[in-house]
Short mmCIF file of C-alpha atoms and ligand atoms in Angstrom, two decimals:
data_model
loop_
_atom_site.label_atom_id
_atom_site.label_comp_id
_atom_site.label_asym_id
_atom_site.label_seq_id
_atom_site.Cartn_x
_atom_site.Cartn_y
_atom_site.Cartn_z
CA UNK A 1 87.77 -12.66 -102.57
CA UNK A 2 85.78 -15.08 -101.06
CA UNK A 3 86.03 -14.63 -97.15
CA UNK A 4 85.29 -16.42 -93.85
CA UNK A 5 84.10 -14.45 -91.31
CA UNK A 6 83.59 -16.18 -87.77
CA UNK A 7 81.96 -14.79 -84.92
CA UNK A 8 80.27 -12.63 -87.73
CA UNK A 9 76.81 -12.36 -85.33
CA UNK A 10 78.28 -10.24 -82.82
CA UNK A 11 78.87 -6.74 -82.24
CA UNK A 12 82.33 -6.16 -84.56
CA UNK A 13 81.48 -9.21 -86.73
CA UNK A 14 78.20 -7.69 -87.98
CA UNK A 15 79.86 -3.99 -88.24
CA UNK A 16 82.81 -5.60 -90.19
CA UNK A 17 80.36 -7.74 -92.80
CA UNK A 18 78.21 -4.19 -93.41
CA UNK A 19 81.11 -2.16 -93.80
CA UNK A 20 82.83 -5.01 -96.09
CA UNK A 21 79.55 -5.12 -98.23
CA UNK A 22 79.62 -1.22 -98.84
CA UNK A 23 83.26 -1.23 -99.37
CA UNK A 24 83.66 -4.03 -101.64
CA UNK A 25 80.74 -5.48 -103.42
CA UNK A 26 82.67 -8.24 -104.91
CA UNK A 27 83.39 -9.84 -102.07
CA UNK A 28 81.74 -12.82 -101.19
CA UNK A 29 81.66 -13.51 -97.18
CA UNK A 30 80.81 -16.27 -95.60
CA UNK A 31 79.83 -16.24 -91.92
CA UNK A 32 80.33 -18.66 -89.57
CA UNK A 33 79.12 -18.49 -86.39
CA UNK A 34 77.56 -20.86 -83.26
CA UNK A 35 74.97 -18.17 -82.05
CA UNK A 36 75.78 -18.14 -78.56
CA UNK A 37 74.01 -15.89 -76.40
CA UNK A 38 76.25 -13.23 -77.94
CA UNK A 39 75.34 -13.79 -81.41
CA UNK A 40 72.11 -12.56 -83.18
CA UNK A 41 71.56 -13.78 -86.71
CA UNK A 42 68.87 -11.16 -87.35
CA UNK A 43 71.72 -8.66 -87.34
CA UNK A 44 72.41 -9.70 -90.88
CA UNK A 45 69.23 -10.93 -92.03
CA UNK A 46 68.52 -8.16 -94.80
CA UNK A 47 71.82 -9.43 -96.36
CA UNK A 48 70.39 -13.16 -96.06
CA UNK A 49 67.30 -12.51 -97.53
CA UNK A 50 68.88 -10.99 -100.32
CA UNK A 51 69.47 -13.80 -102.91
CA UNK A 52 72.16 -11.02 -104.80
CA UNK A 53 73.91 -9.80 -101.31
CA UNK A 54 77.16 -12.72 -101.62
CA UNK A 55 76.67 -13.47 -98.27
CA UNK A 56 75.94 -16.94 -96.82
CA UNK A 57 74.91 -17.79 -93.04
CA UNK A 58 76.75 -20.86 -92.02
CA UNK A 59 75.34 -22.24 -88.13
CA UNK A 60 78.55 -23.80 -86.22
CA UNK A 61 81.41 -23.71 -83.71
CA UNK A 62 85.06 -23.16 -84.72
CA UNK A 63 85.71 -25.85 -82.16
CA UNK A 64 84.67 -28.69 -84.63
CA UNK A 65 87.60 -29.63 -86.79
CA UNK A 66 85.66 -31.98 -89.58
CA UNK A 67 82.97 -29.10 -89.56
CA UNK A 68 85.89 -26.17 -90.87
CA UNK A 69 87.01 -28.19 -92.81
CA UNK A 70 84.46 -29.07 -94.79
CA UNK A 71 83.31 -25.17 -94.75
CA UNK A 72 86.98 -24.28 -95.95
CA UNK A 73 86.68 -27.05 -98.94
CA UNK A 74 83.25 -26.92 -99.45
CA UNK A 75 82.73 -23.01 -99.95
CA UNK A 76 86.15 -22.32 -101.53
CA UNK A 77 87.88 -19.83 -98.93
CA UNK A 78 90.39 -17.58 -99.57
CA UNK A 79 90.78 -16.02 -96.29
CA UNK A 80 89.88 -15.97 -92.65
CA UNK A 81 89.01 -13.23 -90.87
CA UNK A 82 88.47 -14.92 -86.82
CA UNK A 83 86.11 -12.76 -84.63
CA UNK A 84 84.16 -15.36 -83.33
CA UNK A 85 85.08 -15.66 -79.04
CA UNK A 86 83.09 -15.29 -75.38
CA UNK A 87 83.97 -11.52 -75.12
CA UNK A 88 82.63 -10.71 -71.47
CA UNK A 89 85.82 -10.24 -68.51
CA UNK A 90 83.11 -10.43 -66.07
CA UNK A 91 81.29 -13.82 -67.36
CA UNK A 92 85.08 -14.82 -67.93
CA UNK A 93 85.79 -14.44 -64.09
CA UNK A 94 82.56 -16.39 -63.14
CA UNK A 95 83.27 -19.52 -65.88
CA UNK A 96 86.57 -19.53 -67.46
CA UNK A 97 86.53 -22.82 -69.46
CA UNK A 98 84.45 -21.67 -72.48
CA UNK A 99 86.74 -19.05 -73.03
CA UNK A 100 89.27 -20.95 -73.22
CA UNK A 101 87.45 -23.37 -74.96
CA UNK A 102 86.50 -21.12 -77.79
CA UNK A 103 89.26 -18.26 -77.49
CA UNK A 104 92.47 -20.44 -77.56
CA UNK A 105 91.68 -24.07 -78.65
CA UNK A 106 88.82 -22.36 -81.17
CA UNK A 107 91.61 -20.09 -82.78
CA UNK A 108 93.68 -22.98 -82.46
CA UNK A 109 91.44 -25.14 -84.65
CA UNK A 110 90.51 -22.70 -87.28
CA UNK A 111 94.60 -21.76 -87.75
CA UNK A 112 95.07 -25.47 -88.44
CA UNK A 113 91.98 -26.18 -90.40
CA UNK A 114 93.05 -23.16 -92.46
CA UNK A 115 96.89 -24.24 -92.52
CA UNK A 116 95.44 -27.77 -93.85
CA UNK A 117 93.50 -25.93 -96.46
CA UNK A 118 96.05 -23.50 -97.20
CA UNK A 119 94.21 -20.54 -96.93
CA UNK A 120 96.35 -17.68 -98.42
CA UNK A 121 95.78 -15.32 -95.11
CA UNK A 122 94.42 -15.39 -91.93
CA UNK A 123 93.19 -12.39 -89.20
CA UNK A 124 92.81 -13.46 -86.18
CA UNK A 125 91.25 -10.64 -84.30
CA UNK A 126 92.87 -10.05 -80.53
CA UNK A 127 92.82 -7.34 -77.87
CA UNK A 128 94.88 -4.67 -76.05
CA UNK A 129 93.87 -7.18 -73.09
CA UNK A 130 96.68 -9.75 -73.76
CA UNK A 131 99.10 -6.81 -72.66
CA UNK A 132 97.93 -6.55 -68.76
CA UNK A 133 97.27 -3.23 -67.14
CA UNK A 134 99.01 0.49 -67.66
CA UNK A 135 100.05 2.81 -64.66
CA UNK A 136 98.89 6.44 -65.17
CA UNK A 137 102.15 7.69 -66.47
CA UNK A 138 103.14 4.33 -68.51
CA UNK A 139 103.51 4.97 -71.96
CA UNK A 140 100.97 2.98 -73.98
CA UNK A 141 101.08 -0.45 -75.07
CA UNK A 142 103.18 -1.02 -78.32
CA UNK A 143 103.40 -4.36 -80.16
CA UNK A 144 106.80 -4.95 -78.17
CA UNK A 145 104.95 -5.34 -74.65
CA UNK A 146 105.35 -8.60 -72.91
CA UNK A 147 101.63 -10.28 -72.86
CA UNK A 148 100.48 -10.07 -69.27
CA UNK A 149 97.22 -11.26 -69.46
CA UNK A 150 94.86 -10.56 -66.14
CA UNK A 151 91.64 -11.90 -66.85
CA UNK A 152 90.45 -15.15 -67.86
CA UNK A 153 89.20 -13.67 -70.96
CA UNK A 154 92.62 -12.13 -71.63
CA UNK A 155 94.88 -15.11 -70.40
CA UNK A 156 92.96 -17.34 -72.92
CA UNK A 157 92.94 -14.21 -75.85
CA UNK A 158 96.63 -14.06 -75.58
CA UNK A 159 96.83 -18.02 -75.79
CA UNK A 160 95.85 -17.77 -79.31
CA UNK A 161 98.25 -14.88 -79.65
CA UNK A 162 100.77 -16.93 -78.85
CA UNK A 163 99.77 -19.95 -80.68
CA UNK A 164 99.62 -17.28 -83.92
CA UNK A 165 102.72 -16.74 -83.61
CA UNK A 166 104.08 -19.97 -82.93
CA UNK A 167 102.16 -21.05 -86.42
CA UNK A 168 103.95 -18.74 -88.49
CA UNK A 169 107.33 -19.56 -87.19
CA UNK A 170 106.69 -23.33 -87.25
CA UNK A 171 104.91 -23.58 -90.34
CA UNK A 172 104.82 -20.03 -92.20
CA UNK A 173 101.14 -19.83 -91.73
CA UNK A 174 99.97 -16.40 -92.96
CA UNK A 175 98.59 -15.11 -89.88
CA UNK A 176 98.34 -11.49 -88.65
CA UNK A 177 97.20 -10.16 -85.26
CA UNK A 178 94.74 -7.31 -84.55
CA UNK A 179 95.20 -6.18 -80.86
CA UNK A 180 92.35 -3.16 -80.38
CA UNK A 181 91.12 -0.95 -77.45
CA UNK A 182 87.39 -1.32 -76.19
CA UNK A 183 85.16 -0.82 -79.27
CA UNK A 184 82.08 1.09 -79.19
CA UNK A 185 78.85 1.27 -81.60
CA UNK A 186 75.33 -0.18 -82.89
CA UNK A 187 74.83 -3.87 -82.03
CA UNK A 188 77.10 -3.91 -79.03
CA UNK A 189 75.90 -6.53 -76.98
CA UNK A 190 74.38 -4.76 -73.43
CA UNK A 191 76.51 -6.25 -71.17
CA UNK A 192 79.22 -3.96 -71.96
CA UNK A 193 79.83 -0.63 -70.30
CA UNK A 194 78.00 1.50 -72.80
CA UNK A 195 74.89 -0.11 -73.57
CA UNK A 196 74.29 -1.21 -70.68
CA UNK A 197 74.47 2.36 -69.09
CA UNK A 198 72.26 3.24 -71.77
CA UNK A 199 69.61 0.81 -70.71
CA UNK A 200 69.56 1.71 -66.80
CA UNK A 201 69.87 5.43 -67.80
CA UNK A 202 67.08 5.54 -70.07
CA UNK A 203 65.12 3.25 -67.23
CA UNK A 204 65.83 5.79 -64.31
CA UNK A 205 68.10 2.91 -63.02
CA UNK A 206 71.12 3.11 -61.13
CA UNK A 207 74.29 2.72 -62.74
CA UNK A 208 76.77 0.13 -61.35
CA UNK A 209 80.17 1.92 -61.40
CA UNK A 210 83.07 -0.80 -60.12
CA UNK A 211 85.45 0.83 -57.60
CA UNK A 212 85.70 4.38 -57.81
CA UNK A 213 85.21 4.99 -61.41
CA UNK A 214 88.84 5.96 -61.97
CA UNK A 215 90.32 2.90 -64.66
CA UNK A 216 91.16 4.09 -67.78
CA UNK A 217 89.91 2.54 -71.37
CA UNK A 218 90.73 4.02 -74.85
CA UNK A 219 87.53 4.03 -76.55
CA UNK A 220 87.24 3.08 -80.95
CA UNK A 221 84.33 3.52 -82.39
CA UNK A 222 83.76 0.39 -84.19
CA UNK A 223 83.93 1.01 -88.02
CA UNK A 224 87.58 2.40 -87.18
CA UNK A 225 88.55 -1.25 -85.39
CA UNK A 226 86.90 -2.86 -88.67
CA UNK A 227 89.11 -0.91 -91.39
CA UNK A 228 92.00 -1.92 -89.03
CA UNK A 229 91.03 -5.41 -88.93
CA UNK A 230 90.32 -4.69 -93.29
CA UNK A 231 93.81 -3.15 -93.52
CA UNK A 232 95.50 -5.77 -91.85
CA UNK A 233 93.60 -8.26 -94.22
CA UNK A 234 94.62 -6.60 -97.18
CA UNK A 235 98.17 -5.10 -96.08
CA UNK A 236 99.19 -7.12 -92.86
CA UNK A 237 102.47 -8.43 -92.78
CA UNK A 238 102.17 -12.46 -91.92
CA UNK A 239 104.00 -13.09 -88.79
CA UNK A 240 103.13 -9.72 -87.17
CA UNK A 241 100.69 -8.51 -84.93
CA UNK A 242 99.36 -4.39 -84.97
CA UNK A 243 97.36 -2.13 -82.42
CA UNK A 244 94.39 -0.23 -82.93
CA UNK A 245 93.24 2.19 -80.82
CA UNK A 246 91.00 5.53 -80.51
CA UNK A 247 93.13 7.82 -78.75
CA UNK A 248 90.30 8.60 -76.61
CA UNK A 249 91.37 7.96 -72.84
CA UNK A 250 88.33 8.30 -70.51
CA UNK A 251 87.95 6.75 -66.90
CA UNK A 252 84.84 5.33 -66.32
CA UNK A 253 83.01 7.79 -64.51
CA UNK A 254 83.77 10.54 -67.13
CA UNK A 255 82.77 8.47 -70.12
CA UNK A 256 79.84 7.81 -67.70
CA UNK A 257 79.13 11.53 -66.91
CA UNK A 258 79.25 12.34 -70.40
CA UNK A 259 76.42 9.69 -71.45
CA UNK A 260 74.08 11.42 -69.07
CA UNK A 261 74.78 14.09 -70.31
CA UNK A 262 74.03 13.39 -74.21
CA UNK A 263 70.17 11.32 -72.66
CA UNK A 264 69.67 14.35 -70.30
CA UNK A 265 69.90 12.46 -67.02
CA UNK A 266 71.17 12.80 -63.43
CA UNK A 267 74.40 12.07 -62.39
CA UNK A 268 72.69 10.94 -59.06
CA UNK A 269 71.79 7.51 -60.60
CA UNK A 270 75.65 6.71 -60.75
CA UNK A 271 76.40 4.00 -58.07
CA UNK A 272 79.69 3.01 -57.00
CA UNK A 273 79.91 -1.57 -56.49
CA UNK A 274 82.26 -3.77 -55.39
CA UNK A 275 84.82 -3.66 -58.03
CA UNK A 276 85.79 -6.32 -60.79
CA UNK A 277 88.36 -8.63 -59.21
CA UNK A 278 91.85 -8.04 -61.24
CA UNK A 279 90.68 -5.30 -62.36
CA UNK A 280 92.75 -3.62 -65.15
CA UNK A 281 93.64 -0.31 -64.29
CA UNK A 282 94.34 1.20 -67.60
CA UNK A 283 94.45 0.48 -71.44
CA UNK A 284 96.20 2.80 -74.16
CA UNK A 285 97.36 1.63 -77.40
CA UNK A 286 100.35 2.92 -79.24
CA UNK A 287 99.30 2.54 -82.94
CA UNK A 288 101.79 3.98 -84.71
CA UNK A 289 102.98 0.67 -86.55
CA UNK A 290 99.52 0.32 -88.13
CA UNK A 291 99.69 4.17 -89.17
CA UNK A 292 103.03 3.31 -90.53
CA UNK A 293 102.47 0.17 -92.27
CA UNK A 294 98.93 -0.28 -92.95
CA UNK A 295 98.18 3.82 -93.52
CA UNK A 296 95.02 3.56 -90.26
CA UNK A 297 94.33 6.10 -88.51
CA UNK A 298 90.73 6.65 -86.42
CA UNK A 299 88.40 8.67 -88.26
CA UNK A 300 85.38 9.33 -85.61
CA UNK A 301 86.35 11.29 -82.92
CA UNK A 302 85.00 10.46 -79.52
CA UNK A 303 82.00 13.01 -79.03
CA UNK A 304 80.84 11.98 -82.99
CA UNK A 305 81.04 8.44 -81.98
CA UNK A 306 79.24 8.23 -78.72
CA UNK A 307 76.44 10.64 -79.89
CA UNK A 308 75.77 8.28 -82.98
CA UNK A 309 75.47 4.90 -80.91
CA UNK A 310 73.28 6.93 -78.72
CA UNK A 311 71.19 7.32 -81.92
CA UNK A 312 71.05 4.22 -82.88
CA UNK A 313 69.98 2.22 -79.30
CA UNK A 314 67.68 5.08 -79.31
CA UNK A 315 66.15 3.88 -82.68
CA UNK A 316 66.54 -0.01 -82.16
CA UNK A 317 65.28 -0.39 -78.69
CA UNK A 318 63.64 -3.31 -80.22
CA UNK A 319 66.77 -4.83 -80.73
CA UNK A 320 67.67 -4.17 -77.18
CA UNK A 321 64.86 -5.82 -75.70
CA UNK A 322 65.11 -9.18 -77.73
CA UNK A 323 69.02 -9.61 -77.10
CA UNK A 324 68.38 -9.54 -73.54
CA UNK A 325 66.71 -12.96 -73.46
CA UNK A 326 66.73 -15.42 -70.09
CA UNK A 327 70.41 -16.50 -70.25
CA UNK A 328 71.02 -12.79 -70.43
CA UNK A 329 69.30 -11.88 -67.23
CA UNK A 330 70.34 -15.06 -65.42
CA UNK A 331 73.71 -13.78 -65.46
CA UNK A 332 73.49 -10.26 -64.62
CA UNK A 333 71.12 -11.19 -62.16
CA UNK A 334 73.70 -13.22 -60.20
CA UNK A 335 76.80 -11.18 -60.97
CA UNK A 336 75.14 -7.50 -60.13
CA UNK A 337 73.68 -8.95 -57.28
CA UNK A 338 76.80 -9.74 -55.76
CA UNK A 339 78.07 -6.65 -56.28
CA UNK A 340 75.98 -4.73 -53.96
P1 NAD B 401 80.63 -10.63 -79.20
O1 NAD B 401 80.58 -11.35 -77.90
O2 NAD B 401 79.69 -9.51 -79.43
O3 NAD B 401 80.43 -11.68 -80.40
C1 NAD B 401 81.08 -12.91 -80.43
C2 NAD B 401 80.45 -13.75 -81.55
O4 NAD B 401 81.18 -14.99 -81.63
C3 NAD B 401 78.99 -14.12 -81.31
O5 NAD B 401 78.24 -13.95 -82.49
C4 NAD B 401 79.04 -15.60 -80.92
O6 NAD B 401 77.86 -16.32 -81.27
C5 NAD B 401 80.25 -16.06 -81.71
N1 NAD B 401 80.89 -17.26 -81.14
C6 NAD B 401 81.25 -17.46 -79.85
N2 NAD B 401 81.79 -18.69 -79.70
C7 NAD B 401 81.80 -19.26 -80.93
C8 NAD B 401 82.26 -20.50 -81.43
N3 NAD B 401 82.81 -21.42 -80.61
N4 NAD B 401 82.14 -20.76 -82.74
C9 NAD B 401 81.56 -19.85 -83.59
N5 NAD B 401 81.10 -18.66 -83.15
C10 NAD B 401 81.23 -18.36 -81.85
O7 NAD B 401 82.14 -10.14 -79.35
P2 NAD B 401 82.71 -8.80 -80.04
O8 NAD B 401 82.69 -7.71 -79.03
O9 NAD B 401 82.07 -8.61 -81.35
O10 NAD B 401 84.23 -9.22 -80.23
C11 NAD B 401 84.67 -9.85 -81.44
C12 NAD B 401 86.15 -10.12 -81.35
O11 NAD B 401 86.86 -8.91 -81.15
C13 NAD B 401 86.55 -11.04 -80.19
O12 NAD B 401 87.55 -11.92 -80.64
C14 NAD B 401 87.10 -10.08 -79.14
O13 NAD B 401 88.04 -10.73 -78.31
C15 NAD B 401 87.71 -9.01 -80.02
N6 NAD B 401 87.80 -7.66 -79.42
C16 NAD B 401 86.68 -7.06 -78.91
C17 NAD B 401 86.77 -5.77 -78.40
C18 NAD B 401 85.56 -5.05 -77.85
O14 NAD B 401 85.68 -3.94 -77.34
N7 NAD B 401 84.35 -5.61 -77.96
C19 NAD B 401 88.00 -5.10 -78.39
C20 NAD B 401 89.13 -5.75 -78.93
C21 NAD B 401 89.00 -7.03 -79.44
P1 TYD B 402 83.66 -3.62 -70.34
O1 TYD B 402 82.69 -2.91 -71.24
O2 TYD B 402 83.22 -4.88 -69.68
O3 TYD B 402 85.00 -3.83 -71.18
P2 TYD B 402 86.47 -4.34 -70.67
O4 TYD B 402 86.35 -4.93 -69.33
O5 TYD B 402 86.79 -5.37 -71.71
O6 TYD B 402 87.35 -3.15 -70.72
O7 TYD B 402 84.08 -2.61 -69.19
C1 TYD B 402 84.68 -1.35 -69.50
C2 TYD B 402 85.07 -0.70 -68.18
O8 TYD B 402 83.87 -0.39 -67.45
C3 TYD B 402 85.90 -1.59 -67.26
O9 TYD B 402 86.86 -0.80 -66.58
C4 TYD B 402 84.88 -2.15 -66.28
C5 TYD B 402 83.88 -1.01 -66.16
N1 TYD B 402 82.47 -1.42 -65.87
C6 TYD B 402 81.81 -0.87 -64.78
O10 TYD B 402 82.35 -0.02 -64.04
N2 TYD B 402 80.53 -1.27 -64.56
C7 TYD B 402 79.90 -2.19 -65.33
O11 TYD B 402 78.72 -2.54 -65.05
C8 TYD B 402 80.61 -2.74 -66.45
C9 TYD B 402 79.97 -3.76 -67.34
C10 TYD B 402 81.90 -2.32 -66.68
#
């Protein structure tokens, strides 16, 4: 198969294209992506340096409708796998348009590019988000929720949901929908909760807890969201959308507590700050239509995940240090400072 991956420089994109490599070495994949602040190339360069890996860089922005094109024609794509969005609720809440510009006009673009091309199937890769926010005692989301978006980043996630589904029922397009629970692992970007708790940790820092700690996340480790997106590629139903999730529910401050734990540190460093506005107050993902249909299930339990991310920022703080460039501190500059 040869495969477009977009979006393949960020955290699940560059999980997804290792695991895809060990798991099928035929594959050729193709990765397009525009290398926002969020993207690292050097995640992937031992595959480009590797004249034998079957995997090609490709600089650009799903936005740019002569530009997929051409990629679609010129590199002979089966199939589209879309990662490629701005990820960050908070950075959504300061500047919504690029999220909407990429999330829901970018999907937008690549479904039609693809439709034009007629690209046998199509992922596009969504959240638990789109569904809103649970109560304690709601049962968790299934694929029959309403989409109740909250955030900008979730309004403009569940746009292209929508616009999915409004492509297979117009046109038959072959698209599926991945909706997953936070994902956890190497390369996450240190904005999000766990890496960046691992940076003020390890720096004797305190760590910024919104409100009091109690909303609720089911955590994945990643490589479990990437055979779910894989599954769906391979066994997806077009016209239908599946969950993922970890069935690990934590609030905050225990996921917190136990990362303190695992690096040996205080929980005196936590800090309670003004909280996220709309913040959701929990996510849990009913996945049994992906067990069902698509055989998934999450292999790495909770305490195995968290303790082998630890690892690996441990081992890569190089990594850490690079991705958290000027346009990284500019931002949490701003936002953490008006948090206080
Ligand atoms: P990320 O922010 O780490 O990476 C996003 C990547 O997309 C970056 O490499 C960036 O350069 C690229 N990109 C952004 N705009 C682009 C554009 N216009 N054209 C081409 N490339 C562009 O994000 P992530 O955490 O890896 O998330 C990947 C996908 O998974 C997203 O669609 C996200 O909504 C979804 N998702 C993430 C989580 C999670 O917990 N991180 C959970 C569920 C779903
Ligand atoms: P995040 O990693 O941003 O993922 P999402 O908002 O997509 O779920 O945040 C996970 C949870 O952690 C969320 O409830 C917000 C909270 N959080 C904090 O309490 N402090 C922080 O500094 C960050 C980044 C998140």
């Amino acid at each position: 198969m040869r495969l477009l991956i977009t979006g393949g420089c960020g955290f699940i994109g560059t999980n997804f294209i290792y695991l895809m490599k060990e798991r099928h070495p035929d594959w050729t994949l193709f990765n397009l992506d525009k290398l926002t602040y969020a993207g690292n190339r050097k995640n992937l360069l031992q595959l480009e340096q590797d004249a034998d890996s079957g995997y090609t860089f490709i600089h650009g922005d799903i936005c740019d409708k002569d530009f997929v094109t051409s990629v679609l024609h010129d590199y002979k794509i089966d199939a589209v796998v879309n990662f490629a969005a701005e990820s960050h609720v908070d950075r959504s809440i300061n500047d919504p348009a690029p999220f909407l510009t990429t999330n829901t006009l970018g999907a937008q673009n690549m479904m039609e590019c693809a439709r034009n091309a007629g690209i046998e199937k199509f992922v596009h890769v969504s959240t638990d988000e789109v569904y809103g926010t649970l109560g304690p005692d709601d049962p968790a989301f299934s694929e029959k929720n309403p989409l109740e978006p909250n955030s900008p980043y979730s309004a403009s996630k569940a746009g292209a949901d929508l616009m999915a589904r409004a492509y297979f029922e117009t046109y038959k397009f072959p698209v599926s929908i991945t909706r997953c629970s936070n994902n956890y692992g190497p390369y996450q970007f240190p904005e999000k909760l766990i890496p960046l708790m691992f940076i003020k940790a390890n720096a004797d820092e305190s760590l910024p807890i919104y409100g009091d700690g109690s909303n609720i996340r089911d955590w994945i480790y990643v490589d479990d969201h990437c055979t779910g997106v894989e599954l769906t590629l391979l066994k997806g139903q077009p016209g239908k959308a599946y969950n993922f999730g970890g069935a690990a529910e934590k609030t905050n401050l225990e996921l917190v507590k136990e990362l303190l734990k695992i690096l040996g540190k205080d929980e005196s460093l936590i800090t309670y700050v003004k909280d996220r506005p709309g913040h959701d107050m929990r996510y849990a993902m009913d996945y049994s239509l992906a067990e069902k249909e698509l055989g998934f299930t999450p292999a790495v339990a909770f305490d195995e995940g968290i303790r082998k991310t630890v690892e690996w920022y441990k081992e890569n703080s190089d990594w850490l240090e690079e991705v958290r460039s000027g346009a990284y501190r500019e931002f949490m500059d701003q936002w953490y400072g008006e948090r206080k």
